[in-house]
mmCIF file of C-alpha atoms in Angstrom:
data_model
loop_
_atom_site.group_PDB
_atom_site.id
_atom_site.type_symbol
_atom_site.label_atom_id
_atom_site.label_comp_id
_atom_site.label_asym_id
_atom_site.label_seq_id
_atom_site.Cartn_x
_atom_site.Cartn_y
_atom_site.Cartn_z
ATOM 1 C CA UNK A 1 108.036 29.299 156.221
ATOM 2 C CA UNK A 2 107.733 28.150 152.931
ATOM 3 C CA UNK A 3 108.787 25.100 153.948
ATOM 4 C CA UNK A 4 106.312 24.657 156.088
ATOM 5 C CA UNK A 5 103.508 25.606 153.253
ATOM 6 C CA UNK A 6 104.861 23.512 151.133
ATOM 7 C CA UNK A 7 105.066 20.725 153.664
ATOM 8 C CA UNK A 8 101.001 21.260 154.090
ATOM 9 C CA UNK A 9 100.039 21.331 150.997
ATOM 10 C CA UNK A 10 102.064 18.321 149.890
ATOM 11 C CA UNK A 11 100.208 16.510 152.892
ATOM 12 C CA UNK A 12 96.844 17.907 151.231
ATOM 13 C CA UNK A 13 97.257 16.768 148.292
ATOM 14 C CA UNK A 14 98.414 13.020 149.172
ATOM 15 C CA UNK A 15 95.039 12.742 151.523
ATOM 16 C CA UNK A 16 93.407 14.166 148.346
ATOM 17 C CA UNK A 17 95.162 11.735 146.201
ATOM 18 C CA UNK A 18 94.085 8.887 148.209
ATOM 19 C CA UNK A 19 90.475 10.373 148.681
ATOM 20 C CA UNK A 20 90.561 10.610 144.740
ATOM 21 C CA UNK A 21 91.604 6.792 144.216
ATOM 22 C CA UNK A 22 88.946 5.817 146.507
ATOM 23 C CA UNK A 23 86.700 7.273 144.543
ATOM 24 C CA UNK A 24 87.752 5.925 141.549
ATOM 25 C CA UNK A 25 87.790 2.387 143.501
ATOM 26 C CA UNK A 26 84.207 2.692 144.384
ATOM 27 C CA UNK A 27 82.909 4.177 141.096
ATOM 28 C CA UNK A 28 84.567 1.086 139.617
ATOM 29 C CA UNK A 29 83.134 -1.405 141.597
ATOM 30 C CA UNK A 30 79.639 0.573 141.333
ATOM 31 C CA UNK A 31 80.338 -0.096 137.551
ATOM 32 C CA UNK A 32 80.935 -3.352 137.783
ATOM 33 C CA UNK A 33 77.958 -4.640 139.741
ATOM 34 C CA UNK A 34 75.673 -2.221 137.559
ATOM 35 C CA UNK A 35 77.365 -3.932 134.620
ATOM 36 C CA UNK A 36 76.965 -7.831 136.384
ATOM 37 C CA UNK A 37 73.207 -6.448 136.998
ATOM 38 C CA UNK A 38 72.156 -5.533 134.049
ATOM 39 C CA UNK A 39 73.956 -8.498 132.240
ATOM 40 C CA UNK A 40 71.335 -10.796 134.705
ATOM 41 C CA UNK A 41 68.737 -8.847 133.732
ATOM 42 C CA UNK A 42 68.763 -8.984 130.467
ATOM 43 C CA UNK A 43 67.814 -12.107 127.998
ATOM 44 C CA UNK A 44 69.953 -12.888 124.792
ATOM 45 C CA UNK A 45 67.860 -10.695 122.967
ATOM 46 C CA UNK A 46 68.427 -7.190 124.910
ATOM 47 C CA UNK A 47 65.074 -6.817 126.219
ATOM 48 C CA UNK A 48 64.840 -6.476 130.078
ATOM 49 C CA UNK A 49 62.985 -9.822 132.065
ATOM 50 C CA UNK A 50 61.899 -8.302 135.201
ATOM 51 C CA UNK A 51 59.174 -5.873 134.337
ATOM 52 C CA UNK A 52 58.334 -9.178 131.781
ATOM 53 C CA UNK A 53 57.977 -11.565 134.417
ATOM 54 C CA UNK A 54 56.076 -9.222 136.796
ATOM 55 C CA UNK A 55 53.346 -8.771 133.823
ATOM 56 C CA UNK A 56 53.267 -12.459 133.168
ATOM 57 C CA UNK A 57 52.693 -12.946 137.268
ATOM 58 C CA UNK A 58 50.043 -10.268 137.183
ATOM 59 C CA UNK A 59 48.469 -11.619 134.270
ATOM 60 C CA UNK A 60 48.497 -15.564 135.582
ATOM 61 C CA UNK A 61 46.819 -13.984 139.017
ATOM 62 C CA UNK A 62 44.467 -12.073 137.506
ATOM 63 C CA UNK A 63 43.378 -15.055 135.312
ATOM 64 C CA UNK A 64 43.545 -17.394 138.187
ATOM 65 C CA UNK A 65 40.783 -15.179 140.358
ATOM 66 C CA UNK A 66 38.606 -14.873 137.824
ATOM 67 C CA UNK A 67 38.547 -18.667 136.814
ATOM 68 C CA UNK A 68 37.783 -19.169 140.197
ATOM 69 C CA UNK A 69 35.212 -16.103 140.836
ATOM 70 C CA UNK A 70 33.222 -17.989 137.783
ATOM 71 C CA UNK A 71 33.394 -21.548 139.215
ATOM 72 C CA UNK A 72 32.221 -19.858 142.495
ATOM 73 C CA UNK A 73 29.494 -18.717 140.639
ATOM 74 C CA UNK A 74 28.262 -21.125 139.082
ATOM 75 C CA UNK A 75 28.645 -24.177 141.958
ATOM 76 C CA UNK A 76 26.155 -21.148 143.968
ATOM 77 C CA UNK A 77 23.380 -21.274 140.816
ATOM 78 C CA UNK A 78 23.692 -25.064 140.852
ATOM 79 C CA UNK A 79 23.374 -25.316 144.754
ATOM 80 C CA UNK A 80 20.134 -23.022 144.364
ATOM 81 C CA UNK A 81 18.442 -24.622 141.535
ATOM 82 C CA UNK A 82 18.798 -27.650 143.889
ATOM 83 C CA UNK A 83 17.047 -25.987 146.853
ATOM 84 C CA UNK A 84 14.814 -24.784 145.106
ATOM 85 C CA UNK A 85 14.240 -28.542 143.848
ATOM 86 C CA UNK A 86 14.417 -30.261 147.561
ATOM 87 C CA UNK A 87 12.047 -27.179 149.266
ATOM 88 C CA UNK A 88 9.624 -28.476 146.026
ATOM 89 C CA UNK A 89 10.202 -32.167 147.030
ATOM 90 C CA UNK A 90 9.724 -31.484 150.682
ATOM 91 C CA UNK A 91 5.825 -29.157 149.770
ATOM 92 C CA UNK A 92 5.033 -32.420 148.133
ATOM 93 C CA UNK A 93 6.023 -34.847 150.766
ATOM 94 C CA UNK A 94 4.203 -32.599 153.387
ATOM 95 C CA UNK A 95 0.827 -33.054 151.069
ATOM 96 C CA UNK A 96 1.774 -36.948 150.759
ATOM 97 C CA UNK A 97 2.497 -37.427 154.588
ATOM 98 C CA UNK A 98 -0.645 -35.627 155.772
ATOM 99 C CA UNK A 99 -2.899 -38.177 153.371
ATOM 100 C CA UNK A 100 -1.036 -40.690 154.962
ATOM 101 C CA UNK A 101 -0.949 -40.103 158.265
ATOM 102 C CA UNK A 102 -4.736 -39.219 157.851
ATOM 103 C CA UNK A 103 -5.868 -42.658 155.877
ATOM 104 C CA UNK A 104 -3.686 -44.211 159.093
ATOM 105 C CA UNK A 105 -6.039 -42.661 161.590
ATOM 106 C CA UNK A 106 -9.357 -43.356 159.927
ATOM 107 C CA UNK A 107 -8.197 -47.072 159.743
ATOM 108 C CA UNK A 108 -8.607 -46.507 155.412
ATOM 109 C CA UNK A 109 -6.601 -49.083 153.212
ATOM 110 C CA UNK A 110 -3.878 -46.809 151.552
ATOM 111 C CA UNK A 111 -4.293 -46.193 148.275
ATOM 112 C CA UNK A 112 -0.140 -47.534 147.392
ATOM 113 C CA UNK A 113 2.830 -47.293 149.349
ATOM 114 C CA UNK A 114 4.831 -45.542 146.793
ATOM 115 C CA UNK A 115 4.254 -42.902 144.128
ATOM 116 C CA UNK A 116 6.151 -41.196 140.882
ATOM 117 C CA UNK A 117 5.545 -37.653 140.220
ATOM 118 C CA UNK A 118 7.574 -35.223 138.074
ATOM 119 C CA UNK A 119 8.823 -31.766 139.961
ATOM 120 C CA UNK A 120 10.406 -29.217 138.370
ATOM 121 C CA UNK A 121 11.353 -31.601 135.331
ATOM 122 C CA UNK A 122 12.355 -34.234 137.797
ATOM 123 C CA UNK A 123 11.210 -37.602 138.255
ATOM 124 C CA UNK A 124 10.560 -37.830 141.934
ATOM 125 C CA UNK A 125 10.064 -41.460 143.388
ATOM 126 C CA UNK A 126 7.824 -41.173 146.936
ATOM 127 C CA UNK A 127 7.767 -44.470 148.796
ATOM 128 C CA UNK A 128 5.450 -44.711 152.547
ATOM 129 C CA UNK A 129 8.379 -46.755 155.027
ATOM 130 C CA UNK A 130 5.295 -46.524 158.022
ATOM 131 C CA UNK A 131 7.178 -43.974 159.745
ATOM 132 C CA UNK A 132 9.042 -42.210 157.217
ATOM 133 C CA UNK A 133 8.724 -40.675 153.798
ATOM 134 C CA UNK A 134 11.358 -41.741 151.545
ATOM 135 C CA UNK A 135 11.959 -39.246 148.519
ATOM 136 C CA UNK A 136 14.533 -40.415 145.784
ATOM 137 C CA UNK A 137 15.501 -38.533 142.468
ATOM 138 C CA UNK A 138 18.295 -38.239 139.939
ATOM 139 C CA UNK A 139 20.464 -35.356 138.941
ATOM 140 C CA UNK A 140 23.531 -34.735 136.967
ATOM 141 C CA UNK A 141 23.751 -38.810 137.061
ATOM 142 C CA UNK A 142 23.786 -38.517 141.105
ATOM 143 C CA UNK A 143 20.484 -40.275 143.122
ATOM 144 C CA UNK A 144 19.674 -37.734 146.203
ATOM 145 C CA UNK A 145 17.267 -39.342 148.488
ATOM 146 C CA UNK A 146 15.623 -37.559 151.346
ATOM 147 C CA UNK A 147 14.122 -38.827 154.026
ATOM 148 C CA UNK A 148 10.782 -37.447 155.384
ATOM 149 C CA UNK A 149 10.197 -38.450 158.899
ATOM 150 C CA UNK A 150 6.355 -37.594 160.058
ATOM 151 C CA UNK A 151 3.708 -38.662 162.571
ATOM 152 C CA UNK A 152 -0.072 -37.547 162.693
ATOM 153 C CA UNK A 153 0.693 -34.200 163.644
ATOM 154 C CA UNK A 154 3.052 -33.961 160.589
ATOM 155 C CA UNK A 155 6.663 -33.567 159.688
ATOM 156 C CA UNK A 156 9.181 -34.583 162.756
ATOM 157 C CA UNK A 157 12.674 -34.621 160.927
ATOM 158 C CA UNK A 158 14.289 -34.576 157.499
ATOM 159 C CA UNK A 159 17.074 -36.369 157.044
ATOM 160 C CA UNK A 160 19.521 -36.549 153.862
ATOM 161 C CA UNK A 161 20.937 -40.035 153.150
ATOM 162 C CA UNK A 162 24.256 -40.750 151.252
ATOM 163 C CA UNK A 163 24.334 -39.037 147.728
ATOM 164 C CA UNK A 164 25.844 -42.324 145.293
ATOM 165 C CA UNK A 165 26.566 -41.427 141.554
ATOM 166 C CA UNK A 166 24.191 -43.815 139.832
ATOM 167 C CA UNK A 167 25.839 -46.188 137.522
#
C-alpha cells in the first residue's frame, strides 16, 4: 500500500514539476518581451516616447484646427465686406439704369455713357453698353466687373464676368 502512495505522489509531483517549469517558461518569456518592450519604448535618454509622441500629435491637431478655424474666419469677413460692396454697387446701378432707361424713352440725349463714383472707399467705373450696365472695380489688386442687364421696366439679370488679377 505504500507502494502504491508513494507511486501517486511521485506521479504528483512530476505533473507538478512540469506544471512548475512551465511556469517558469512563460514568466520568462513574459520577461523577455516586457524587457524587448520597454527597450522600444524608451529613447537613449530613459524617458518613455509614446505618451511624448501622443502629446506632440495632440498638440500638432489642435494647432492645425485652429489655424484653419481662423482662416475660415476671416475668408467669411472678407466674402461679406464684399457683399456688402456688390449689394452697394448693384443700389447704384439700379438708380443709374432707371435714368437711363428713362432718358431712352423720352428720346433725351444721355448725359455720358459712362460714369466714376466712389462706394464704400471704392472707385466704381459705370459704363451704359445699350442693353447692359457694366460695373468694374478693383480690390485686393483683383478687377470684379458686374454686369447689370436692364430694360425700361428695370433690372432683368446680373451677371458676374471673369475676376483677372490686374497687373
Amino acid at each position: 500500500m505504500e507502494s502504491c502512495i508513494y507511486a501517486i505522489r511521485n506521479k504528483v509531483m512530476s505533473k507538478n514539476s512540469r506544471l512548475d517549469k512551465t511556469r517558469t517558461n512563460l514568466l520568462k518569456s513574459g520577461r523577455k518581451k516586457g524587457a524587448d518592450r520597454q527597450k522600444h519604448s524608451e529613447s537613449l535618454n530613459g524617458f518613455v516616447l509614446e505618451p511624448a509622441l501622443i502629446l506632440f500629435l495632440f498638440t500638432l491637431l489642435f494647432s492645425s484646427w485652429t489655424a484653419l478655424t481662423i482662416q475660415s474666419k476671416a475668408c467669411l469677413l472678407q466674402a461679406n465686406r464684399r457683399s456688402e460692396l456688390d449689394l452697394a454697387i448693384l443700389e447704384r446701378a439700379k438708380t443709374i439704369a432707371g435714368d437711363l432707361s428713362w432718358q431712352r424713352r423720352c428720346a433725351l440725349d444721355l448725359d455720358s455713357t459712362s460714369r466714376n463714383e466712389m462706394i464704400l472707399d471704392h472707385p466704381v467705373f459705370f459704363r451704359d453698353q445699350t442693353t447692359f450696365l457694366e460695373c468694374s472695380y478693383i480690390e485686393n489688386g483683383r478687377k470684379f466687373i458686374i454686369d447689370v442687364y436692364y430694360d425700361e421696366t428695370g433690372i432683368i439679370k446680373i451677371e458676374y464676368q471673369g475676376r483677372s488679377k490686374t497687373s
